[in-house]
Short mmCIF file of N, CA and C in Angstrom, two decimals:
data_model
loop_
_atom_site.label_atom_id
_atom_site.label_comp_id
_atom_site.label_asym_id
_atom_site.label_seq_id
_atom_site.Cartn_x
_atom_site.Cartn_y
_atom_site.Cartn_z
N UNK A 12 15.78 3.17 -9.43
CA UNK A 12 15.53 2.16 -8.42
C UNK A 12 14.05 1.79 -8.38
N UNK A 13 13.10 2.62 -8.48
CA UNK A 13 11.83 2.49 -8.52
C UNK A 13 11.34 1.58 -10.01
N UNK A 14 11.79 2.11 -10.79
CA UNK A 14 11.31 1.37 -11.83
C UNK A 14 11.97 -0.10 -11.87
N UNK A 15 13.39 -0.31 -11.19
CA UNK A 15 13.71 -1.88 -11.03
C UNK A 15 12.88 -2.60 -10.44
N UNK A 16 12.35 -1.85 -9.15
CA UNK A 16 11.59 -2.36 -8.29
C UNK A 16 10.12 -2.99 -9.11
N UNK A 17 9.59 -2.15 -9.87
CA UNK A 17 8.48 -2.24 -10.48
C UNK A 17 8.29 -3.43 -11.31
N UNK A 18 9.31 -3.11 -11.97
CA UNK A 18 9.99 -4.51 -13.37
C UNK A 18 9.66 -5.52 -12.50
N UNK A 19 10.81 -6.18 -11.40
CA UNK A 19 10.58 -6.93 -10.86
C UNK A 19 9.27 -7.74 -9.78
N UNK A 20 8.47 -6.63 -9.64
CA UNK A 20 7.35 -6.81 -8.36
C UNK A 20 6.11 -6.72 -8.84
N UNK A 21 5.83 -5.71 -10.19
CA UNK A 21 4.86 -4.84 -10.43
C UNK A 21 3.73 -6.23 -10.65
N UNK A 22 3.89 -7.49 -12.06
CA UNK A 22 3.19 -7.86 -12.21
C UNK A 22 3.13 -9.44 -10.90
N UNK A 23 4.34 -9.76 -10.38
CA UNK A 23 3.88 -10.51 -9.03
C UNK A 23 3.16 -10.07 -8.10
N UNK A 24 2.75 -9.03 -7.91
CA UNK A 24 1.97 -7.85 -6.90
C UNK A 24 0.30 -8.42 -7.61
N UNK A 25 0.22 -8.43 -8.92
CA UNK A 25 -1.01 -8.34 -9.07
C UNK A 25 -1.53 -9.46 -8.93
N UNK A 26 -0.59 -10.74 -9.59
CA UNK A 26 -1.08 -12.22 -9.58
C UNK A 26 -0.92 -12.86 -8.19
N UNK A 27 -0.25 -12.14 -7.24
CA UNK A 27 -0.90 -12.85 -5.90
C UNK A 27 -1.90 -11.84 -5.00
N UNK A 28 -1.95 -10.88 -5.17
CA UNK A 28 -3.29 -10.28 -5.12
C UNK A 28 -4.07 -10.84 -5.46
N UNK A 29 -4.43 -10.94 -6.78
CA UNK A 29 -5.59 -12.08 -7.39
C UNK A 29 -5.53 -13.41 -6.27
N UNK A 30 -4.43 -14.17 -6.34
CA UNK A 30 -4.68 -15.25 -5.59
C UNK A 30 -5.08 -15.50 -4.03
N UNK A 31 -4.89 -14.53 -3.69
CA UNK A 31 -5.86 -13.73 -2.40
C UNK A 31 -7.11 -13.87 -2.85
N UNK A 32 -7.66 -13.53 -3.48
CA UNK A 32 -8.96 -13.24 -3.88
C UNK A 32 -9.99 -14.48 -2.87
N UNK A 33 -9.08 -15.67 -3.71
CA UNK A 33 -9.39 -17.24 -3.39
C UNK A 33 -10.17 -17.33 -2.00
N UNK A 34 -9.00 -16.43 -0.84
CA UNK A 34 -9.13 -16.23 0.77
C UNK A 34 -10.43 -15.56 1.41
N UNK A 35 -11.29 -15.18 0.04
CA UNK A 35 -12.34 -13.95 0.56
C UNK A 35 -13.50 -14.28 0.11
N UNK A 36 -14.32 -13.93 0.90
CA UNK A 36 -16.21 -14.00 0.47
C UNK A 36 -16.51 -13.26 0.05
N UNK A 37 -15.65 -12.04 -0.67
CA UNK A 37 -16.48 -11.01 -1.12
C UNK A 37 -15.10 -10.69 -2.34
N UNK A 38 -15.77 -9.67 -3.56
CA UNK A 38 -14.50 -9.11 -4.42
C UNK A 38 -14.21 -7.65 -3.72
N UNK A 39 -13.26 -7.52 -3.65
CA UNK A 39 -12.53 -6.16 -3.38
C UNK A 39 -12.84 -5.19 -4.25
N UNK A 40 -12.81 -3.89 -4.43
CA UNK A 40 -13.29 -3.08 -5.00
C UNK A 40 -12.31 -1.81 -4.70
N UNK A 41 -11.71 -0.75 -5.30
CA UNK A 41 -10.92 0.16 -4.95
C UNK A 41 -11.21 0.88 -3.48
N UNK A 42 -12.35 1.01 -2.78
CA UNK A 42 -12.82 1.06 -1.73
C UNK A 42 -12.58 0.10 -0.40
N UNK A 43 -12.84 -0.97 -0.95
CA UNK A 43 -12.31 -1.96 -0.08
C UNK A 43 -10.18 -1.92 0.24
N UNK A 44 -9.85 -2.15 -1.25
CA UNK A 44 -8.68 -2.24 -1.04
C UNK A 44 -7.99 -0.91 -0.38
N UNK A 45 -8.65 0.49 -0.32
CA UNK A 45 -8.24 1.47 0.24
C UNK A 45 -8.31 1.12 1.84
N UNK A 46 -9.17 0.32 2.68
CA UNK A 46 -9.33 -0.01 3.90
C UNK A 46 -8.51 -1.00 4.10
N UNK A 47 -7.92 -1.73 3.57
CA UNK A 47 -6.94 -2.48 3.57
C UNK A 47 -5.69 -1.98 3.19
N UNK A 48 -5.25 -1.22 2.79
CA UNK A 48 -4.06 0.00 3.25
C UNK A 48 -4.35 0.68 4.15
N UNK A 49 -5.29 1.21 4.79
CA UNK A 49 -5.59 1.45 6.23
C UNK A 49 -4.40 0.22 7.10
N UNK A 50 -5.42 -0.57 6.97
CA UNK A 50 -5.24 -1.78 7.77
C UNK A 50 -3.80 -1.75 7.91
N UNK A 51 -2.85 -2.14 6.62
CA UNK A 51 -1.66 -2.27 6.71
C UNK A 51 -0.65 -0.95 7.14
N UNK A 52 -0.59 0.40 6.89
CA UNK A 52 -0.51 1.34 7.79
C UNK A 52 -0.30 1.68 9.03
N UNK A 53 -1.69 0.89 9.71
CA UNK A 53 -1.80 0.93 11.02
C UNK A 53 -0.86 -0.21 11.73
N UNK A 54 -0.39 -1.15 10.76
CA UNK A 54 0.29 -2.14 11.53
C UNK A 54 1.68 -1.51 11.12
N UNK A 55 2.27 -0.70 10.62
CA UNK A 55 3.31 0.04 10.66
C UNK A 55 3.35 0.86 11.99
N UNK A 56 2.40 1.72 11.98
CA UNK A 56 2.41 2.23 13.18
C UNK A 56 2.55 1.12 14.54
N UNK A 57 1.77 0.65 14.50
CA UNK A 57 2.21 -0.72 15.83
C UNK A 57 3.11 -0.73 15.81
N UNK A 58 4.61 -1.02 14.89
CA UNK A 58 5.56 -1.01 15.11
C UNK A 58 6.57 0.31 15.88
N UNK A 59 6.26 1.14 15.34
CA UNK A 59 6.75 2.35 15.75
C UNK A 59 6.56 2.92 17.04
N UNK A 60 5.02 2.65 17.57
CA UNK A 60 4.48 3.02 18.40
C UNK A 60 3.75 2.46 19.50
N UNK A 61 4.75 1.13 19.76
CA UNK A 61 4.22 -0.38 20.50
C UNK A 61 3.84 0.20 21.80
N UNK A 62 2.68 -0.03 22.22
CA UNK A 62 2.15 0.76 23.07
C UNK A 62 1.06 0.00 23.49
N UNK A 63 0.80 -0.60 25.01
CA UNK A 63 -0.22 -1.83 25.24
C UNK A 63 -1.49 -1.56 25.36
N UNK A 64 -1.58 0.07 25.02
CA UNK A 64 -2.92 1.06 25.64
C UNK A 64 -3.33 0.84 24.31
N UNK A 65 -3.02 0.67 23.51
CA UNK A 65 -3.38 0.81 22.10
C UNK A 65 -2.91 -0.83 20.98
N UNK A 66 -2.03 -1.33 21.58
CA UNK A 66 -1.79 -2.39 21.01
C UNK A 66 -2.97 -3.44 21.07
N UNK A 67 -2.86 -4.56 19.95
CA UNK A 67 -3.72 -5.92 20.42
C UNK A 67 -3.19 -6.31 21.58
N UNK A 68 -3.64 -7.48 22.33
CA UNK A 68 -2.97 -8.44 23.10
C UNK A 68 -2.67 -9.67 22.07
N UNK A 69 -1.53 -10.13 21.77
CA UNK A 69 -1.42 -11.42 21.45
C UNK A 69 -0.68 -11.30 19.67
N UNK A 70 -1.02 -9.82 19.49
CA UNK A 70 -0.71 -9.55 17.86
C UNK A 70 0.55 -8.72 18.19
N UNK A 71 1.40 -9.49 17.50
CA UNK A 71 2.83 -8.83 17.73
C UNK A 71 3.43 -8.56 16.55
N UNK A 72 3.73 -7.10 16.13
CA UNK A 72 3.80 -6.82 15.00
C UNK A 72 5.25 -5.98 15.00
N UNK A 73 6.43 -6.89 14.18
CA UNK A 73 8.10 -6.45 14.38
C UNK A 73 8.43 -6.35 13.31
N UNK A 74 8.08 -6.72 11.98
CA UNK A 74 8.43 -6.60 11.11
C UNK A 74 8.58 -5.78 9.93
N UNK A 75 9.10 -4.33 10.14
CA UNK A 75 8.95 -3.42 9.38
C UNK A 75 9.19 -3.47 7.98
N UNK A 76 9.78 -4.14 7.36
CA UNK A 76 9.98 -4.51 5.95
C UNK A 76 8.97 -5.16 5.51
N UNK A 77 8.70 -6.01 6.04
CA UNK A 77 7.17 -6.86 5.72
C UNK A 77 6.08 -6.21 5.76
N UNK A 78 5.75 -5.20 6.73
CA UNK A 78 4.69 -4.48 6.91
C UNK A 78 4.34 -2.97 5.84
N UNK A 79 5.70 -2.37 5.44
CA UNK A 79 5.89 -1.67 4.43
C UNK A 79 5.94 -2.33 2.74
N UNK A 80 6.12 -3.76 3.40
CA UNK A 80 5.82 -4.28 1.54
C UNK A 80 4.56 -4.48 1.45
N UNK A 81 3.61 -4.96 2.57
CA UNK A 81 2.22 -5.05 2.46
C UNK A 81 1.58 -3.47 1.95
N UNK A 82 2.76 -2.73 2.06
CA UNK A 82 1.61 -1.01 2.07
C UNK A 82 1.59 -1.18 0.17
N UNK A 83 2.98 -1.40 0.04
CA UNK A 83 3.64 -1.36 -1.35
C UNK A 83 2.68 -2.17 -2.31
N UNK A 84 2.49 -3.27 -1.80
CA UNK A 84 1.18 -4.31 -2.45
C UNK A 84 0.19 -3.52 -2.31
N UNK A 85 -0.68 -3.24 -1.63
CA UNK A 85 -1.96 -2.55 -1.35
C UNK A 85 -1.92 -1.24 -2.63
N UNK A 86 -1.18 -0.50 -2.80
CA UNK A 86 -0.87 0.27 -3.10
C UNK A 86 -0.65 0.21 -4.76
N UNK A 87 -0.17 -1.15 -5.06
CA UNK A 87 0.18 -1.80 -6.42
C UNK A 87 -1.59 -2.11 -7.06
N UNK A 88 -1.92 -2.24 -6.12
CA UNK A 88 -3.35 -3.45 -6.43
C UNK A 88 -4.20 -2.70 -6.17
N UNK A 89 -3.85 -0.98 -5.91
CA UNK A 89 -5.64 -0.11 -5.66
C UNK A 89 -5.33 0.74 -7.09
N UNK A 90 -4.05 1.09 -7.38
CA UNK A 90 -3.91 1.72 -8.67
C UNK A 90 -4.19 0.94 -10.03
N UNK A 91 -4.36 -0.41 -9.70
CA UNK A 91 -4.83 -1.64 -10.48
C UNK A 91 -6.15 -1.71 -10.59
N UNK A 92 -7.11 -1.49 -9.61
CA UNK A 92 -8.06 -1.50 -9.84
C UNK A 92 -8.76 0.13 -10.51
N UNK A 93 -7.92 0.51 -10.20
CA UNK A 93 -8.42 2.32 -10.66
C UNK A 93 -7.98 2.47 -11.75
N UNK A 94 -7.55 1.65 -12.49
CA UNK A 94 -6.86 1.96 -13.75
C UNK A 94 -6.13 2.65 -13.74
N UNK A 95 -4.90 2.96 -12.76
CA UNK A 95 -3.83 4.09 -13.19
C UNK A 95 -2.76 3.34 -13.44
N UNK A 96 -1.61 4.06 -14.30
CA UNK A 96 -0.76 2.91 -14.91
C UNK A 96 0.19 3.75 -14.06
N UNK A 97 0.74 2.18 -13.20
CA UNK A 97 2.07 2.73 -11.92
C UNK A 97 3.12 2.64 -12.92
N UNK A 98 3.47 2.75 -13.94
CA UNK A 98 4.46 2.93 -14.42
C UNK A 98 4.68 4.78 -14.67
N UNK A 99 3.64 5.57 -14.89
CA UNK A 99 3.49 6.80 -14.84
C UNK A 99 4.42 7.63 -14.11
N UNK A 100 5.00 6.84 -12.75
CA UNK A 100 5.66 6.94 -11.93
C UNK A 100 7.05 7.55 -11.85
N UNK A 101 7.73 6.82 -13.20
CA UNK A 101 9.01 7.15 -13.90
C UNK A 101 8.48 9.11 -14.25
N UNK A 102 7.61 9.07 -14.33
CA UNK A 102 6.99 11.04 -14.54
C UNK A 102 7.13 11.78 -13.28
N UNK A 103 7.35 10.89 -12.04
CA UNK A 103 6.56 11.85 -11.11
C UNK A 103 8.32 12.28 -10.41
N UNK A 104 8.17 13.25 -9.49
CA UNK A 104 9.12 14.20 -9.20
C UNK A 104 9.75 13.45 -8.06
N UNK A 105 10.46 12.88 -8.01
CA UNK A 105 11.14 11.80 -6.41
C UNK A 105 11.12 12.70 -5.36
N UNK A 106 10.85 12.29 -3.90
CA UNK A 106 10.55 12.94 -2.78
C UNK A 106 11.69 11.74 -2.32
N UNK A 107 12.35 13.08 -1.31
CA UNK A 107 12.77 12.70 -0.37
C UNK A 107 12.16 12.30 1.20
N UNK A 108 11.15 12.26 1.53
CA UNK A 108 10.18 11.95 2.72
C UNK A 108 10.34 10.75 3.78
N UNK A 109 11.15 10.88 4.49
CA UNK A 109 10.64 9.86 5.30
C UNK A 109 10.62 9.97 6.54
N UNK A 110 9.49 11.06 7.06
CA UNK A 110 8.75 11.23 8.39
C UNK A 110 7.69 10.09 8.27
N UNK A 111 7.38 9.69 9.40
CA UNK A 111 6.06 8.65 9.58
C UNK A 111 5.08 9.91 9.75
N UNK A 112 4.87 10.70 9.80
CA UNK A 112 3.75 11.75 9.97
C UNK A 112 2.97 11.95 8.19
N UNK A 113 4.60 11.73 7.55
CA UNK A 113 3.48 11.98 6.33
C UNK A 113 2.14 10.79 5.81
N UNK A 114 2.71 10.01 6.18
CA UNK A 114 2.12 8.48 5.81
C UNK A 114 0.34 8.46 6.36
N UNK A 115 0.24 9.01 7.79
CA UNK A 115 -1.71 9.26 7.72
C UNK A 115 -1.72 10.07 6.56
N UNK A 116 -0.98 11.40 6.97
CA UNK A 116 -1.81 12.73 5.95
C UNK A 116 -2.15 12.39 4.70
N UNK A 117 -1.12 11.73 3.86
CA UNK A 117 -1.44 11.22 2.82
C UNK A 117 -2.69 10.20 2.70
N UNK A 118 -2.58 8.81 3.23
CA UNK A 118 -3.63 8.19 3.24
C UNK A 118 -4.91 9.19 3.50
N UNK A 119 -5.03 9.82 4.43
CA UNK A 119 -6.53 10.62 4.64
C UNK A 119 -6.40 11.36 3.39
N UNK A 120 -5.75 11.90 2.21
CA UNK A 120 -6.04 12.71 1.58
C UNK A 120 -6.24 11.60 0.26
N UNK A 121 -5.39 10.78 0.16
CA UNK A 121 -5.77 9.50 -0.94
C UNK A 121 -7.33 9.21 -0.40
N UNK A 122 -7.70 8.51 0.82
CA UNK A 122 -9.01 8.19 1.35
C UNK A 122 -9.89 9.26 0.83
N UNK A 123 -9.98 10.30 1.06
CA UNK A 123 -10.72 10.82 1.18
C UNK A 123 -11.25 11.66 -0.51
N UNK A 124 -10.59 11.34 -1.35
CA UNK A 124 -10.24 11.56 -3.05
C UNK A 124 -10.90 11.00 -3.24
N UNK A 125 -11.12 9.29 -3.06
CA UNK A 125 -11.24 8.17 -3.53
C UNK A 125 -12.89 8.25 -3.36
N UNK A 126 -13.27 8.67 -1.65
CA UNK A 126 -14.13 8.84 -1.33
C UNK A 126 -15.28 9.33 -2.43
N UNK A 127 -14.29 10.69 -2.97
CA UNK A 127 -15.26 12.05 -3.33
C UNK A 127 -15.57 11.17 -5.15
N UNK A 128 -14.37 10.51 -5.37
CA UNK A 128 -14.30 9.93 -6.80
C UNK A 128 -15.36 9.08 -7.08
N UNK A 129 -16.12 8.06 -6.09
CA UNK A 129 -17.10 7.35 -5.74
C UNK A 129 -18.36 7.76 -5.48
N UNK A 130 -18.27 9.15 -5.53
CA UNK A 130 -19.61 9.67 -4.77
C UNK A 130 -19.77 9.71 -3.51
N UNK A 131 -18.92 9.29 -2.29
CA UNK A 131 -19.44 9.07 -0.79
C UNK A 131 -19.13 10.33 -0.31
N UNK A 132 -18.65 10.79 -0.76
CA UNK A 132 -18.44 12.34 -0.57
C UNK A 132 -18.25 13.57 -1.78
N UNK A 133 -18.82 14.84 -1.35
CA UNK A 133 -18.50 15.75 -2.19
C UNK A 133 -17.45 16.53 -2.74
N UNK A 134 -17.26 16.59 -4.20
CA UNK A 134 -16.18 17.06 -4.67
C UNK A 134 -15.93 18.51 -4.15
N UNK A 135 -14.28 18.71 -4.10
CA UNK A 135 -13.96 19.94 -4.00
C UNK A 135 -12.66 19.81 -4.89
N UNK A 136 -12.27 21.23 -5.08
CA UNK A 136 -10.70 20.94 -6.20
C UNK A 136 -10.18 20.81 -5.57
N UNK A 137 -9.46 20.48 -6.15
CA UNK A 137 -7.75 20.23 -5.92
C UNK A 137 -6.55 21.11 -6.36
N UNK A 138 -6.05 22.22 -5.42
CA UNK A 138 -5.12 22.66 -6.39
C UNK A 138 -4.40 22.11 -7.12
N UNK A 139 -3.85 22.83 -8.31
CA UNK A 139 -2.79 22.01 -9.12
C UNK A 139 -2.85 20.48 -9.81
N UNK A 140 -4.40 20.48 -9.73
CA UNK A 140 -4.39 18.86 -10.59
C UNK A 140 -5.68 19.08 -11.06
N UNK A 141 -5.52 18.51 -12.71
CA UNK A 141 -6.97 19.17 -13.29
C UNK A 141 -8.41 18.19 -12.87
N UNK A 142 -7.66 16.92 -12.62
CA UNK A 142 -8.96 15.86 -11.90
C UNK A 142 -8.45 15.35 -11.05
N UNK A 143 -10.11 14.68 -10.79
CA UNK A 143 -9.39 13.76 -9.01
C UNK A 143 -8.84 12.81 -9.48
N UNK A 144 -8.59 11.98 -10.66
CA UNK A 144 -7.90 10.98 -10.97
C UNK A 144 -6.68 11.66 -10.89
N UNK A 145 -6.11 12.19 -11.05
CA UNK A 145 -5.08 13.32 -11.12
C UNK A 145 -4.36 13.33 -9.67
N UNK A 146 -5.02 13.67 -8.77
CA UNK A 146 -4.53 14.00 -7.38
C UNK A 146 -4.42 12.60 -6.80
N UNK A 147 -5.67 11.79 -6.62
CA UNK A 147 -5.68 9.93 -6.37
C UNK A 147 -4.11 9.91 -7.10
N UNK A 148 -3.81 9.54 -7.85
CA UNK A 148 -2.74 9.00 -8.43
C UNK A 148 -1.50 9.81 -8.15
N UNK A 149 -1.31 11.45 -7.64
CA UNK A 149 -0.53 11.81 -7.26
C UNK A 149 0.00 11.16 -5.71
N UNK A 150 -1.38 11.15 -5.31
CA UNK A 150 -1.08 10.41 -3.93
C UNK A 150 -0.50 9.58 -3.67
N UNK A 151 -1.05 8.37 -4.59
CA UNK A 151 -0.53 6.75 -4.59
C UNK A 151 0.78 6.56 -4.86
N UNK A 152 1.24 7.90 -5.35
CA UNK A 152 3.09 7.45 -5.77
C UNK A 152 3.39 8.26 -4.71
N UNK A 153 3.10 9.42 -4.13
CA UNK A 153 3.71 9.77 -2.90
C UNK A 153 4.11 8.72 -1.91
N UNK A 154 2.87 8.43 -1.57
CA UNK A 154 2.44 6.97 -0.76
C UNK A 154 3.74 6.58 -1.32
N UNK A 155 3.90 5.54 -1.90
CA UNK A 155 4.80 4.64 -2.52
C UNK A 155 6.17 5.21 -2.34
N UNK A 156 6.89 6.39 -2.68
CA UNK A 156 7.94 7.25 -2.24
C UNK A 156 8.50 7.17 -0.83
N UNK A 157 7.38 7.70 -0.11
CA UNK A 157 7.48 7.98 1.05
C UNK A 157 7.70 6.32 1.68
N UNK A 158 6.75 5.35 1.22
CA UNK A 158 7.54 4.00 1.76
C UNK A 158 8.65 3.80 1.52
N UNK A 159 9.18 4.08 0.84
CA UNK A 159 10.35 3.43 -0.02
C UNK A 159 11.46 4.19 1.16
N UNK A 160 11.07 5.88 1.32
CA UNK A 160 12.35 6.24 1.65
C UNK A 160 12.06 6.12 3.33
N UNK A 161 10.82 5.52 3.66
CA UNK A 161 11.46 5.01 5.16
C UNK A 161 11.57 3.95 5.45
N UNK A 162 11.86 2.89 4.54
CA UNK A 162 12.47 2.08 4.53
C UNK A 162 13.68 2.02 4.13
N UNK A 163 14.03 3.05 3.39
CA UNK A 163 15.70 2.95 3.23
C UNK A 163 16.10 3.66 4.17
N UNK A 164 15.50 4.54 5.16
CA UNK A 164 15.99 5.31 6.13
C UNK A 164 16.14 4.54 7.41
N UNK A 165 15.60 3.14 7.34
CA UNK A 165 15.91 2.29 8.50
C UNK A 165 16.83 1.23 8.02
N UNK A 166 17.13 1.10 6.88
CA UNK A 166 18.49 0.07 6.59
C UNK A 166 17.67 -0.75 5.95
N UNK A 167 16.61 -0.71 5.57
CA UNK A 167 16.13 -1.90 4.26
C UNK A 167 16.34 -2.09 3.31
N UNK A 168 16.27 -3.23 2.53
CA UNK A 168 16.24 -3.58 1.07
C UNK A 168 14.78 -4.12 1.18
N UNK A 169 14.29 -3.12 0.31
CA UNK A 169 12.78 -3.23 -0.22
C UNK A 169 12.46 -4.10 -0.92
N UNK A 170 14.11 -4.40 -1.78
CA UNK A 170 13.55 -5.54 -2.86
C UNK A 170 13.65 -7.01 -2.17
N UNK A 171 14.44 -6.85 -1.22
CA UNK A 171 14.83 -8.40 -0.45
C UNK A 171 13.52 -8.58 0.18
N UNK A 172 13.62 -7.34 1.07
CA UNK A 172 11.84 -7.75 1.86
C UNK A 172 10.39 -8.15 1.22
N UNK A 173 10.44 -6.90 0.28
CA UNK A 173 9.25 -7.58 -1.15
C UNK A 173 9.14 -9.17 -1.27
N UNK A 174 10.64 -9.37 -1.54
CA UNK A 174 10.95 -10.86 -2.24
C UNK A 174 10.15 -12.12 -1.24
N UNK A 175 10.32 -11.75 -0.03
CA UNK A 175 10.56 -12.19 1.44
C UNK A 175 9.03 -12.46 1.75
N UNK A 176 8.19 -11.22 1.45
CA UNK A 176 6.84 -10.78 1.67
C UNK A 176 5.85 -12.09 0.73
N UNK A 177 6.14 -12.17 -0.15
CA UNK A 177 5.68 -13.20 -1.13
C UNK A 177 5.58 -14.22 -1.08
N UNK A 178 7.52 -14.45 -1.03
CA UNK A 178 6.99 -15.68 -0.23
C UNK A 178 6.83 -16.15 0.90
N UNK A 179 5.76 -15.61 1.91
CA UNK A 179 5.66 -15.58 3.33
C UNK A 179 4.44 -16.05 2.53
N UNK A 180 3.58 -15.09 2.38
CA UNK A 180 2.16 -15.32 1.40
C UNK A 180 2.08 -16.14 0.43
N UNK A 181 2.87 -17.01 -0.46
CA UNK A 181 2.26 -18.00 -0.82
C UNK A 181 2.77 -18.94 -0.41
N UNK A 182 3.24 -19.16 0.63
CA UNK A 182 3.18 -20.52 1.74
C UNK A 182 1.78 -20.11 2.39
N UNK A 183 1.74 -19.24 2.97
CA UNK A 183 0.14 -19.07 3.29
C UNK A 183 -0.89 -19.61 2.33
N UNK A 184 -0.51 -19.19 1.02
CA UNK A 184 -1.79 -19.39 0.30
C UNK A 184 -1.72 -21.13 -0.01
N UNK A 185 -0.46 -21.70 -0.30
CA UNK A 185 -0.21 -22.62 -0.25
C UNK A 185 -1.18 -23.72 0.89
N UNK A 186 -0.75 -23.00 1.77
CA UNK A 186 -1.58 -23.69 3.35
C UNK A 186 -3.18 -23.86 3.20
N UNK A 187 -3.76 -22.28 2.93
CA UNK A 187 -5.26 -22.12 2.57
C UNK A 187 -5.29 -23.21 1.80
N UNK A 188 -4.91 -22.99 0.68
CA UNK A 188 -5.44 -24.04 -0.50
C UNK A 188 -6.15 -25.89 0.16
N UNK A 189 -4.43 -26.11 0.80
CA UNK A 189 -4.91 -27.20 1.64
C UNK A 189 -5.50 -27.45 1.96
N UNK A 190 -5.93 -26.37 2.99
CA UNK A 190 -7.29 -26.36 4.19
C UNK A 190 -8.70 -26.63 3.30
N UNK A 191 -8.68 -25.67 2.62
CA UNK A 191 -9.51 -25.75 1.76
C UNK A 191 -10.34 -26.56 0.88
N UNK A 192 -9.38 -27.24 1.03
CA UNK A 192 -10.11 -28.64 0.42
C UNK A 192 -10.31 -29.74 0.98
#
């Protein structure tokens, strides 16, 4: 299922990523795009955890398929810039996971890899992985797992919503373009 998913999404993930680019004053950088899986994350949580003490006013965020394909993109497009080949994936051991608890831990432990991989922070090992490219990339398919199976644990089709997600965004980009000129 993962690798259908991939076939189908892997290289549309990258070419409207790129066409994002268009939307921004600055280039993204594996750093950047890691704060932008933040970003999208946290609007998962909004959903889960709609709460006005903590919510925006005015940002209403319902769409859990959409918000989990944005993680899925983010996620497509930071292993893109890191050079890891998400096809590797077909290697990695399938998890069954779908607590929302795992989804920070992971990110803080992807974040904080990425961090040490960059220099913004100091290395320490990692059990069981001979580099930090090693563990980063273990992460990023966890990550990716763990979306997948809580979205199938709420009744989604990942691939419909993906499909859905796209083109939400390039009518957007569609729109920009307009504006834009």
């Amino acid at each position: 299922m993962i690798l259908s998913f991939l076939d189908k999404f892997y290289n549309r993930s990258l070419i409207l990523s790129e066409a994002f680019s268009k939307t921004r004053e600055k280039d993204w950088d594996p750093l950047v795009i890691l704060n932008e899986l933040g970003v999208q994350i946290g609007q998962i949580y909004n959903i889960i955890y709609h709460n006005e003490i903590v919510s925006e006013k005015n940002r209403i965020f319902s769409n859990l398929g959409d918000e989990l394909s944005d993680v899925i993109m983010q996620l497509i497009a930071l292993s893109d810039a890191m050079n890891i080949n998400f096809y590797e994936i077909k290697d990695f051991q399938e998890v069954q996971e779908f607590n929302w608890m795992s989804l920070p831990i992971l990110f803080g432990q992807l974040n904080e890899s990425v961090m040490e991989k960059y220099h913004y922070r100091f290395s320490k090992p990692r059990e069981g992985f001979v580099t930090i490219d090693d563990f980063i990339k273990n992460r990023i398919f966890l990550l990716f797992y763990v979306t997948f199976e809580i979205g199938k644990f709420h009744g989604l089709d990942l691939e419909k919503e993906f499909e859905e997600m796209i083109l939400d965004a390039t009518n957007f980009l569609n729109k920009f373009h307009c504006l834009s000129h």
